[in-house]
Amino acid sequence: MADNPPYIAQRPKRADGARNYDAILAAARKAFEAEGSDASLEDIAARAGVAIGTLYRHFPTRAVLVEAATRDGLADLVARAESVAGDDDPLEALAAWMSRAVRHFSTFRGLVGILTQSMYDEGTPSHAACAAMHDSGARLLRAAQDAGRVRADITPDELFDLLSGAAWVRENALPGGRDRSERFLQLVLEGIVAHE
Amino acid sequence: MADNPPYIAQRPKRADGARNYDAILAAARKAFEAEGSDASLEDIAARAGVAIGTLYRHFPTRAVLVEAATRDGLADLVARAESVAGDDDPLEALAAWMSRAVRHFSTFRGLVGILTQSMYDEGTPSHAACAAMHDSGARLLRAAQDAGRVRADITPDELFDLLSGAAWVRENALPGGRDRSERFLQLVLEGIVAHE
DNA sequence: AGTTAACCTGAGGCGACCTCAGGTAGTCAA
DNA sequence: TTGACTACCTGAGGTCGCCTCAGGTTAACT
């Protein structure tokens, strides 16, 4: 028990270190978006103008790099949940947030998988952020349920399953095809709303 | 246009060839189930008691091997669709078939992804089988819609999105955790049924 | 200017992918 | 049964991505 917490990347204080950290992160985001979460780390290092060892110094693991690259987005998602929490219609609030979440979950190919793993596996760099996001979503769900707008028998985990499914569909869309995740979410929501 | 069709593996006629083909397929199925669709091909060859070159002779591509390993399952799915097509309740028939499909789609990690790609990308070894399965599902959907049991505005593609989402959830379940795809499917179906 | 430790570099070992030149052995016809 | 044909098999080796580590560099602070 009490495994020491997973390593989380932090921006170095020395000027050269910080510069490289930023460059790697920028290159990583671009590469992930273009090629998915399994993009070549050596490519990322090269594009950042840095030796491979430097990349590993700052981000000892691919998971650590992914966490750093998606940190802001997840935090934003949590913030947004709090901002819509006071809306008139809690169902609208939930739906809007879910749509946002799906979009973030499918920022690049492979992200949903990493996030769903992280959701349940402590010891993963993204776990803390995921847990926070889980709570955000759970609160919105609860509010919609308390208002009688969503079936009472839906659990947060089920909500995230549906959400992940939508994100997966989105991230696996053919390059040309349009986004079908909105429709997915719409259908899912209709299976979830309370029919008086 | 008229790209030549994708290569499909076929069992050789010579005795040694057929033996090795079978051994590789058996080893591949086991490996895929244990480690997902990206299991090491060299391991598979070794476990089949065959040199790596032999594996590539029969299955020039990972996709070809996956196709061969899942061929029977897909065919079975199509057959089953035809067998339930005459059932009393077309919604029941559809639901039962979807549940089966989800189970087959998540035979091993990575399969759903391959199948959804194959669904829309001709030039993929599994495309023909996927297209056949697509039609099977579409027919069941159509029957349920004609009977007024399912909303008329659902398209086959949407059906398969939902189905893939469920399969993805299932194949990404934590080793310990129980299967949540049944519940997923149940919720999805409730968003799809016609409300009188 | 000197010291220190944070930082950077890139060669190199490992495993997986895939190819190909050369060897082996089923099969069939005579 | 024998010979010839050719489908089939083998495994060394080139490529690439992962990751480590011994040794060199330099920012930052005194």
CSV table of C-alpha atoms (C1' of nucleotides) in Angstrom, one decimal:
chain,number,residue,atom,x,y,z
A,1,MET,CA,0.0,0.0,0.0
A,2,ALA,CA,0.8,3.7,-0.2
A,3,ASP,CA,2.8,3.3,-3.4
A,4,ASN,CA,4.7,6.5,-4.0
A,5,PRO,CA,2.8,8.7,-6.4
A,6,PRO,CA,3.5,8.5,-10.1
A,7,TYR,CA,6.2,10.8,-11.5
A,8,ILE,CA,4.7,14.0,-13.0
A,9,ALA,CA,6.8,16.2,-15.3
A,10,GLN,CA,7.5,19.7,-14.1
A,11,ARG,CA,9.0,22.6,-16.0
A,12,PRO,CA,12.7,23.1,-14.9
A,13,LYS,CA,13.8,26.3,-13.4
A,14,ARG,CA,17.1,26.7,-15.3
A,15,ALA,CA,16.7,28.6,-18.5
A,16,ASP,CA,18.0,26.0,-21.0
A,17,GLY,CA,16.0,23.3,-19.3
A,18,ALA,CA,12.8,25.3,-19.4
A,19,ARG,CA,13.4,26.2,-23.1
A,20,ASN,CA,13.9,22.5,-24.1
A,21,TYR,CA,11.0,21.4,-22.0
A,22,ASP,CA,8.7,23.8,-23.8
A,23,ALA,CA,10.1,22.9,-27.2
A,24,ILE,CA,9.6,19.2,-26.6
A,25,LEU,CA,6.1,19.7,-25.3
A,26,ALA,CA,5.2,21.7,-28.4
A,27,ALA,CA,6.7,19.1,-30.7
A,28,ALA,CA,5.0,16.3,-28.8
A,29,ARG,CA,1.6,18.0,-29.1
A,30,LYS,CA,2.0,18.4,-32.8
A,31,ALA,CA,3.3,14.9,-33.3
A,32,PHE,CA,0.5,13.3,-31.2
A,33,GLU,CA,-2.1,15.2,-33.2
A,34,ALA,CA,-0.6,14.1,-36.4
A,35,GLU,CA,0.2,10.5,-35.6
A,36,GLY,CA,-1.5,9.6,-32.4
A,37,SER,CA,-0.1,8.8,-29.0
A,38,ASP,CA,2.4,6.3,-30.3
A,39,ALA,CA,4.3,8.9,-32.4
A,40,SER,CA,8.0,8.3,-32.4
A,41,LEU,CA,9.8,9.9,-29.4
A,42,GLU,CA,13.0,10.2,-31.4
A,43,ASP,CA,11.2,12.2,-34.0
A,44,ILE,CA,9.7,14.4,-31.4
A,45,ALA,CA,13.1,15.0,-29.9
A,46,ALA,CA,14.6,15.8,-33.3
A,47,ARG,CA,11.8,18.2,-34.2
A,48,ALA,CA,12.4,19.9,-30.9
A,49,GLY,CA,16.0,20.3,-31.8
A,50,VAL,CA,17.1,18.2,-28.8
A,51,ALA,CA,18.9,14.9,-28.3
A,52,ILE,CA,16.9,11.9,-27.3
A,53,GLY,CA,18.4,11.8,-23.9
A,54,THR,CA,17.1,15.2,-23.1
A,55,LEU,CA,13.6,14.2,-23.9
A,56,TYR,CA,13.9,11.3,-21.5
A,57,ARG,CA,15.4,13.5,-18.8
A,58,HIS,CA,12.3,15.6,-18.7
A,59,PHE,CA,9.7,12.9,-19.6
A,60,PRO,CA,11.0,9.6,-18.5
A,61,THR,CA,8.0,7.8,-19.9
A,62,ARG,CA,5.6,8.2,-22.8
A,63,ALA,CA,2.8,8.4,-20.3
A,64,VAL,CA,4.5,11.3,-18.5
A,65,LEU,CA,4.8,13.1,-21.8
A,66,VAL,CA,1.2,12.5,-22.7
A,67,GLU,CA,0.1,13.7,-19.3
A,68,ALA,CA,2.1,16.9,-19.6
A,69,ALA,CA,0.8,17.5,-23.1
A,70,THR,CA,-2.9,17.1,-22.1
A,71,ARG,CA,-2.7,18.6,-18.6
A,72,ASP,CA,-4.1,22.0,-19.6
A,73,GLY,CA,-6.9,20.6,-21.6
A,74,LEU,CA,-8.1,18.4,-18.7
A,75,ALA,CA,-7.8,21.3,-16.2
A,76,ASP,CA,-9.8,23.4,-18.6
A,77,LEU,CA,-12.5,20.7,-18.6
A,78,VAL,CA,-12.7,20.7,-14.9
A,79,ALA,CA,-13.0,24.5,-14.8
A,80,ARG,CA,-15.7,24.4,-17.4
A,81,ALA,CA,-17.7,21.9,-15.4
A,82,GLU,CA,-17.7,24.3,-12.5
A,83,SER,CA,-18.7,27.2,-14.7
A,84,VAL,CA,-21.7,25.5,-16.2
A,85,ALA,CA,-22.7,24.0,-12.8
A,86,GLY,CA,-25.0,26.9,-12.1
A,87,ASP,CA,-26.9,27.0,-15.3
A,88,ASP,CA,-30.6,26.9,-15.4
A,89,ASP,CA,-31.0,23.6,-17.0
A,90,PRO,CA,-28.8,21.0,-15.4
A,91,LEU,CA,-29.4,18.6,-18.4
A,92,GLU,CA,-28.2,21.2,-20.8
A,93,ALA,CA,-25.2,21.8,-18.6
A,94,LEU,CA,-24.4,18.1,-18.6
A,95,ALA,CA,-24.9,17.7,-22.3
A,96,ALA,CA,-22.7,20.7,-23.1
A,97,TRP,CA,-20.0,19.5,-20.9
A,98,MET,CA,-20.1,16.0,-22.3
A,99,SER,CA,-19.7,17.3,-25.8
A,100,ARG,CA,-16.7,19.3,-24.7
A,101,ALA,CA,-15.2,16.3,-22.9
A,102,VAL,CA,-15.6,14.1,-26.0
A,103,ARG,CA,-13.8,16.7,-28.0
A,104,HIS,CA,-10.9,16.8,-25.6
A,105,PHE,CA,-10.8,13.0,-25.2
A,106,SER,CA,-10.2,12.7,-28.9
A,107,THR,CA,-7.6,15.4,-29.3
A,108,PHE,CA,-5.4,12.7,-30.8
A,109,ARG,CA,-5.6,9.0,-31.6
A,110,GLY,CA,-5.0,6.9,-28.5
A,111,LEU,CA,-5.9,9.5,-25.9
A,112,VAL,CA,-9.2,8.0,-24.8
A,113,GLY,CA,-7.5,4.7,-24.1
A,114,ILE,CA,-4.9,6.3,-22.0
A,115,LEU,CA,-7.4,8.4,-20.1
A,116,THR,CA,-9.7,5.5,-19.4
A,117,GLN,CA,-6.8,3.4,-18.1
A,118,SER,CA,-5.7,6.4,-15.9
A,119,MET,CA,-9.2,6.8,-14.6
A,120,TYR,CA,-9.0,3.5,-12.7
A,121,ASP,CA,-5.3,2.9,-12.4
A,122,GLU,CA,-3.6,5.0,-9.7
A,123,GLY,CA,0.1,4.9,-10.4
A,124,THR,CA,-0.6,6.4,-13.8
A,125,PRO,CA,0.7,10.0,-14.4
A,126,SER,CA,-2.7,11.2,-15.6
A,127,HIS,CA,-4.6,9.5,-12.7
A,128,ALA,CA,-5.0,12.6,-10.5
A,129,ALA,CA,-6.2,14.8,-13.4
A,130,CYS,CA,-8.6,12.0,-14.5
A,131,ALA,CA,-10.0,11.6,-11.0
A,132,ALA,CA,-10.6,15.3,-10.8
A,133,MET,CA,-12.4,15.2,-14.1
A,134,HIS,CA,-14.4,12.2,-13.0
A,135,ASP,CA,-15.7,14.1,-10.0
A,136,SER,CA,-16.6,17.1,-12.1
A,137,GLY,CA,-18.7,15.0,-14.4
A,138,ALA,CA,-20.2,13.1,-11.5
A,139,ARG,CA,-21.3,16.4,-9.9
A,140,LEU,CA,-23.0,17.5,-13.1
A,141,LEU,CA,-24.7,14.1,-13.5
A,142,ARG,CA,-25.9,14.2,-9.9
A,143,ALA,CA,-27.3,17.7,-10.4
A,144,ALA,CA,-29.2,16.6,-13.5
A,145,GLN,CA,-30.5,13.6,-11.6
A,146,ASP,CA,-31.5,15.6,-8.6
A,147,ALA,CA,-33.5,17.9,-10.9
A,148,GLY,CA,-35.2,14.8,-12.3
A,149,ARG,CA,-33.8,15.4,-15.7
A,150,VAL,CA,-31.7,12.3,-15.9
A,151,ARG,CA,-32.6,8.7,-14.9
A,152,ALA,CA,-31.5,8.1,-11.3
A,153,ASP,CA,-30.0,4.7,-12.0
A,154,ILE,CA,-27.1,6.0,-14.1
A,155,THR,CA,-23.8,5.9,-12.4
A,156,PRO,CA,-20.8,8.1,-13.1
A,157,ASP,CA,-18.8,5.2,-14.4
A,158,GLU,CA,-21.6,4.5,-16.9
A,159,LEU,CA,-21.6,8.1,-17.9
A,160,PHE,CA,-17.9,7.9,-18.7
A,161,ASP,CA,-18.2,4.6,-20.6
A,162,LEU,CA,-20.7,6.3,-22.9
A,163,LEU,CA,-18.5,9.4,-23.1
A,164,SER,CA,-15.5,7.3,-23.9
A,165,GLY,CA,-17.4,5.4,-26.5
A,166,ALA,CA,-18.3,8.6,-28.2
A,167,ALA,CA,-14.7,9.8,-28.1
A,168,TRP,CA,-13.5,6.6,-29.5
A,169,VAL,CA,-15.8,6.9,-32.4
A,170,ARG,CA,-14.6,10.4,-33.0
A,171,GLU,CA,-10.9,9.6,-32.8
A,172,ASN,CA,-11.4,6.7,-35.2
A,173,ALA,CA,-13.2,8.7,-37.8
A,174,LEU,CA,-11.9,8.3,-41.3
A,175,PRO,CA,-9.7,11.3,-42.2
A,176,GLY,CA,-12.3,12.5,-44.7
A,177,GLY,CA,-15.5,11.6,-42.9
A,178,ARG,CA,-17.3,14.1,-40.7
A,179,ASP,CA,-17.6,13.9,-37.0
A,180,ARG,CA,-20.3,11.3,-35.9
A,181,SER,CA,-19.7,11.7,-32.2
A,182,GLU,CA,-22.2,14.5,-31.8
A,183,ARG,CA,-25.0,12.2,-33.1
A,184,PHE,CA,-23.6,9.4,-30.9
A,185,LEU,CA,-23.9,11.6,-27.9
A,186,GLN,CA,-27.4,12.7,-28.8
A,187,LEU,CA,-28.6,9.2,-29.1
A,188,VAL,CA,-26.9,8.3,-25.8
A,189,LEU,CA,-28.5,11.2,-24.0
A,190,GLU,CA,-31.9,10.2,-25.2
A,191,GLY,CA,-31.3,6.8,-23.6
A,192,ILE,CA,-30.4,8.5,-20.4
A,193,VAL,CA,-32.9,11.3,-19.9
A,194,ALA,CA,-35.8,10.7,-17.5
A,195,HIS,CA,-39.0,10.0,-19.3
A,196,GLU,CA,-41.3,11.6,-16.7
B,1,MET,CA,-10.4,2.9,-59.9
B,2,ALA,CA,-10.8,-0.8,-59.7
B,3,ASP,CA,-7.8,-1.3,-57.5
B,4,ASN,CA,-7.1,-5.0,-57.4
B,5,PRO,CA,-8.7,-6.6,-54.4
B,6,PRO,CA,-6.8,-6.9,-51.1
B,7,TYR,CA,-4.8,-10.1,-50.5
B,8,ILE,CA,-6.6,-12.7,-48.5
B,9,ALA,CA,-4.8,-15.6,-47.0
B,10,GLN,CA,-5.8,-19.1,-48.1
B,11,ARG,CA,-4.9,-22.4,-46.7
B,12,PRO,CA,-2.1,-24.0,-48.9
B,13,LYS,CA,-2.8,-27.4,-50.5
B,14,ARG,CA,0.6,-28.9,-49.8
B,15,ALA,CA,0.7,-30.9,-46.6
B,16,ASP,CA,3.5,-29.1,-44.8
B,17,GLY,CA,2.2,-25.7,-45.9
B,18,ALA,CA,-1.3,-26.5,-44.6
B,19,ARG,CA,0.1,-27.7,-41.3
B,20,ASN,CA,2.2,-24.6,-40.8
B,21,TYR,CA,-0.7,-22.4,-41.8
B,22,ASP,CA,-2.9,-24.0,-39.2
B,23,ALA,CA,-0.2,-23.8,-36.5
B,24,ILE,CA,0.4,-20.1,-37.2
B,25,LEU,CA,-3.3,-19.3,-37.1
B,26,ALA,CA,-3.7,-21.2,-33.8
B,27,ALA,CA,-0.7,-19.4,-32.2
B,28,ALA,CA,-1.9,-16.1,-33.6
B,29,ARG,CA,-5.3,-16.4,-32.1
B,30,LYS,CA,-3.8,-17.3,-28.7
B,31,ALA,CA,-1.4,-14.4,-28.9
B,32,PHE,CA,-4.0,-11.9,-30.0
B,33,GLU,CA,-6.3,-12.9,-27.2
B,34,ALA,CA,-3.5,-12.6,-24.7
B,35,GLU,CA,-1.7,-9.4,-25.9
B,36,GLY,CA,-4.0,-7.8,-28.4
B,37,SER,CA,-3.7,-7.2,-32.1
B,38,ASP,CA,-0.2,-5.9,-31.8
B,39,ALA,CA,1.3,-9.1,-30.4
B,40,SER,CA,4.8,-9.9,-31.7
B,41,LEU,CA,4.7,-11.7,-35.0
B,42,GLU,CA,8.1,-13.2,-34.2
B,43,ASP,CA,6.7,-14.7,-31.0
B,44,ILE,CA,3.8,-16.1,-32.9
B,45,ALA,CA,6.1,-17.7,-35.4
B,46,ALA,CA,8.2,-19.2,-32.7
B,47,ARG,CA,5.2,-20.5,-30.8
B,48,ALA,CA,4.0,-22.1,-34.0
B,49,GLY,CA,7.4,-23.8,-34.4
B,50,VAL,CA,8.0,-22.0,-37.6
B,51,ALA,CA,10.6,-19.5,-38.9
B,52,ILE,CA,9.5,-15.9,-39.3
B,53,GLY,CA,9.8,-16.1,-43.0
B,54,THR,CA,7.2,-18.8,-43.1
B,55,LEU,CA,4.7,-16.6,-41.3
B,56,TYR,CA,5.2,-13.9,-43.8
B,57,ARG,CA,4.9,-16.3,-46.6
B,58,HIS,CA,1.3,-17.2,-45.6
B,59,PHE,CA,0.4,-13.9,-44.0
B,60,PRO,CA,2.3,-11.1,-45.7
B,61,THR,CA,0.7,-8.5,-43.5
B,62,ARG,CA,-0.5,-8.3,-39.9
B,63,ALA,CA,-3.9,-7.3,-41.3
B,64,VAL,CA,-4.0,-10.4,-43.4
B,65,LEU,CA,-3.3,-12.5,-40.3
B,66,VAL,CA,-6.0,-10.8,-38.3
B,67,GLU,CA,-8.5,-11.3,-41.1
B,68,ALA,CA,-7.7,-15.0,-41.2
B,69,ALA,CA,-7.9,-15.3,-37.4
B,70,THR,CA,-11.3,-13.6,-37.2
B,71,ARG,CA,-12.8,-14.9,-40.4
B,72,ASP,CA,-14.9,-17.7,-38.9
B,73,GLY,CA,-16.2,-15.4,-36.1
B,74,LEU,CA,-17.5,-12.9,-38.6
B,75,ALA,CA,-19.1,-15.4,-40.8
B,76,ASP,CA,-20.8,-16.9,-37.8
B,77,LEU,CA,-22.1,-13.5,-37.0
B,78,VAL,CA,-23.6,-13.1,-40.4
B,79,ALA,CA,-25.2,-16.6,-40.2
B,80,ARG,CA,-26.6,-15.8,-36.8
B,81,ALA,CA,-28.2,-12.6,-38.2
B,82,GLU,CA,-30.0,-14.7,-40.7
B,83,SER,CA,-31.1,-17.2,-38.2
B,84,VAL,CA,-32.7,-14.6,-35.8
B,85,ALA,CA,-34.2,-12.6,-38.7
B,86,GLY,CA,-37.4,-14.6,-38.5
B,87,ASP,CA,-38.0,-14.1,-34.8
B,88,ASP,CA,-41.3,-12.8,-33.4
B,89,ASP,CA,-39.9,-9.6,-32.0
B,90,PRO,CA,-37.5,-7.9,-34.4
B,91,LEU,CA,-36.3,-5.6,-31.6
B,92,GLU,CA,-35.3,-8.7,-29.5
B,93,ALA,CA,-33.6,-10.1,-32.5
B,94,LEU,CA,-31.6,-6.9,-33.1
B,95,ALA,CA,-30.7,-6.6,-29.5
B,96,ALA,CA,-29.5,-10.2,-29.2
B,97,TRP,CA,-27.5,-9.9,-32.4
B,98,MET,CA,-25.9,-6.7,-31.2
B,99,SER,CA,-24.9,-8.3,-28.0
B,100,ARG,CA,-23.2,-11.1,-29.9
B,101,ALA,CA,-21.5,-8.7,-32.3
B,102,VAL,CA,-20.1,-6.7,-29.4
B,103,ARG,CA,-18.7,-9.9,-28.0
B,104,HIS,CA,-17.0,-10.8,-31.2
B,105,PHE,CA,-15.8,-7.3,-31.9
B,106,SER,CA,-13.9,-7.4,-28.6
B,107,THR,CA,-12.4,-10.9,-28.9
B,108,PHE,CA,-9.1,-9.2,-28.4
B,109,ARG,CA,-7.7,-5.7,-27.8
B,110,GLY,CA,-7.5,-3.8,-31.1
B,111,LEU,CA,-10.0,-5.7,-33.1
B,112,VAL,CA,-12.8,-3.1,-33.0
B,113,GLY,CA,-10.3,-0.5,-34.4
B,114,ILE,CA,-9.3,-2.8,-37.2
B,115,LEU,CA,-12.9,-3.7,-38.0
B,116,THR,CA,-14.2,-0.2,-38.1
B,117,GLN,CA,-11.4,0.8,-40.4
B,118,SER,CA,-12.2,-2.2,-42.6
B,119,MET,CA,-15.8,-1.2,-42.7
B,120,TYR,CA,-15.2,1.9,-44.7
B,121,ASP,CA,-11.8,1.2,-46.3
B,122,GLU,CA,-11.9,-1.2,-49.2
B,123,GLY,CA,-8.5,-2.4,-49.9
B,124,THR,CA,-8.4,-3.8,-46.4
B,125,PRO,CA,-8.3,-7.6,-46.1
B,126,SER,CA,-11.3,-7.6,-43.7
B,127,HIS,CA,-13.4,-5.3,-45.8
B,128,ALA,CA,-15.5,-7.9,-47.6
B,129,ALA,CA,-16.4,-9.7,-44.4
B,130,CYS,CA,-17.2,-6.4,-42.7
B,131,ALA,CA,-19.4,-5.2,-45.5
B,132,ALA,CA,-21.3,-8.5,-45.3
B,133,MET,CA,-21.7,-8.1,-41.6
B,134,HIS,CA,-22.8,-4.5,-42.1
B,135,ASP,CA,-25.6,-5.6,-44.4
B,136,SER,CA,-26.7,-8.3,-41.9
B,137,GLY,CA,-27.0,-5.7,-39.2
B,138,ALA,CA,-28.7,-3.2,-41.5
B,139,ARG,CA,-31.3,-5.8,-42.3
B,140,LEU,CA,-32.1,-6.5,-38.7
B,141,LEU,CA,-32.2,-2.8,-38.0
B,142,ARG,CA,-34.5,-2.2,-40.9
B,143,ALA,CA,-36.8,-5.0,-39.8
B,144,ALA,CA,-37.1,-3.5,-36.3
B,145,GLN,CA,-37.8,-0.1,-37.8
B,146,ASP,CA,-40.4,-1.4,-40.2
B,147,ALA,CA,-42.1,-3.1,-37.2
B,148,GLY,CA,-42.1,0.3,-35.5
B,149,ARG,CA,-39.9,-0.9,-32.7
B,150,VAL,CA,-36.9,1.3,-33.4
B,151,ARG,CA,-36.8,4.9,-34.3
B,152,ALA,CA,-36.9,5.4,-38.1
B,153,ASP,CA,-34.2,8.0,-38.1
B,154,ILE,CA,-31.4,5.6,-37.1
B,155,THR,CA,-29.0,4.7,-39.9
B,156,PRO,CA,-26.9,1.5,-40.1
B,157,ASP,CA,-23.7,3.5,-39.7
B,158,GLU,CA,-25.0,5.0,-36.5
B,159,LEU,CA,-25.9,1.5,-35.3
B,160,PHE,CA,-22.4,0.4,-35.8
B,161,ASP,CA,-21.0,3.4,-34.1
B,162,LEU,CA,-22.9,2.6,-31.0
B,163,LEU,CA,-21.9,-1.1,-31.3
B,164,SER,CA,-18.3,-0.2,-31.7
B,165,GLY,CA,-18.4,2.1,-28.8
B,166,ALA,CA,-19.7,-0.8,-26.7
B,167,ALA,CA,-17.1,-3.1,-28.0
B,168,TRP,CA,-14.4,-0.6,-27.3
B,169,VAL,CA,-15.6,-0.3,-23.7
B,170,ARG,CA,-15.5,-4.0,-23.4
B,171,GLU,CA,-12.1,-4.6,-24.8
B,172,ASN,CA,-10.7,-1.8,-22.6
B,173,ALA,CA,-12.1,-3.2,-19.4
B,174,LEU,CA,-9.6,-3.5,-16.6
B,175,PRO,CA,-8.4,-7.1,-16.2
B,176,GLY,CA,-10.3,-7.5,-13.0
B,177,GLY,CA,-13.4,-5.4,-13.7
B,178,ARG,CA,-16.5,-7.0,-14.9
B,179,ASP,CA,-18.0,-6.5,-18.4
B,180,ARG,CA,-19.8,-3.1,-18.6
B,181,SER,CA,-20.7,-3.4,-22.2
B,182,GLU,CA,-24.0,-5.1,-21.6
B,183,ARG,CA,-25.2,-2.1,-19.6
B,184,PHE,CA,-23.8,0.2,-22.3
B,185,LEU,CA,-25.8,-1.6,-24.9
B,186,GLN,CA,-28.9,-1.5,-22.8
B,187,LEU,CA,-28.6,2.2,-22.3
B,188,VAL,CA,-28.0,2.7,-26.0
B,189,LEU,CA,-31.0,0.6,-27.0
B,190,GLU,CA,-33.2,2.7,-24.7
B,191,GLY,CA,-32.1,5.7,-26.7
B,192,ILE,CA,-33.0,4.0,-29.9
B,193,VAL,CA,-36.3,2.3,-29.3
B,194,ALA,CA,-39.4,4.0,-30.6
B,195,HIS,CA,-41.4,5.5,-27.8
B,196,GLU,CA,-44.9,4.7,-29.1
C,1,DA,C1',36.4,33.8,-11.1
C,2,DG,C1',35.2,29.6,-9.1
C,3,DT,C1',32.1,25.9,-7.9
C,4,DT,C1',28.4,23.0,-8.2
C,5,DA,C1',24.8,20.5,-9.9
C,6,DA,C1',21.5,20.7,-13.3
C,7,DC,C1',21.5,19.8,-17.9
C,8,DC,C1',22.8,18.0,-22.6
C,9,DT,C1',24.7,14.6,-25.9
C,10,DG,C1',24.8,10.6,-28.7
C,11,DA,C1',26.7,5.9,-29.1
C,12,DG,C1',25.0,1.5,-28.4
C,13,DG,C1',22.3,-2.6,-26.8
C,14,DC,C1',17.7,-4.5,-27.4
C,15,DG,C1',13.6,-6.1,-29.6
C,16,DA,C1',10.3,-6.0,-33.4
C,17,DC,C1',9.6,-5.6,-38.3
C,18,DC,C1',10.3,-7.4,-42.8
C,19,DT,C1',13.1,-9.2,-47.0
C,20,DC,C1',15.6,-12.2,-49.6
C,21,DA,C1',19.1,-15.6,-51.3
C,22,DG,C1',19.7,-20.2,-50.7
C,23,DG,C1',18.3,-24.8,-49.2
C,24,DT,C1',14.5,-28.6,-48.5
C,25,DA,C1',11.0,-31.6,-49.5
C,26,DG,C1',6.0,-32.6,-51.0
C,27,DT,C1',3.8,-34.0,-55.3
C,28,DC,C1',3.0,-35.7,-59.7
C,29,DA,C1',4.0,-37.9,-63.9
C,30,DA,C1',6.4,-41.4,-66.2
D,1,DT,C1',10.3,-46.1,-58.1
D,2,DT,C1',12.6,-42.3,-59.7
D,3,DG,C1',13.3,-37.9,-61.2
D,4,DA,C1',12.1,-33.2,-61.7
D,5,DC,C1',9.4,-29.3,-60.6
D,6,DT,C1',8.2,-25.9,-57.6
D,7,DA,C1',5.9,-24.8,-53.4
D,8,DC,C1',7.7,-24.1,-49.3
D,9,DC,C1',11.0,-23.3,-45.4
D,10,DT,C1',15.0,-21.1,-43.1
D,11,DG,C1',17.4,-17.5,-40.6
D,12,DA,C1',20.9,-13.9,-41.2
D,13,DG,C1',20.7,-9.2,-41.5
D,14,DG,C1',19.2,-4.3,-42.5
D,15,DT,C1',15.9,-0.8,-40.5
D,16,DC,C1',13.7,1.5,-36.9
D,17,DG,C1',12.0,2.8,-32.4
D,18,DC,C1',12.9,2.3,-27.4
D,19,DC,C1',15.7,3.4,-23.6
D,20,DT,C1',20.2,3.9,-20.8
D,21,DC,C1',24.4,5.8,-19.3
D,22,DA,C1',29.2,7.6,-19.2
D,23,DG,C1',31.1,11.7,-20.2
D,24,DG,C1',31.0,16.7,-21.5
D,25,DT,C1',28.8,21.4,-21.0
D,26,DT,C1',26.9,25.5,-18.8
D,27,DA,C1',23.6,28.3,-16.1
D,28,DA,C1',23.3,30.2,-11.7
D,29,DC,C1',24.9,31.5,-7.5
D,30,DT,C1',28.7,33.1,-4.4
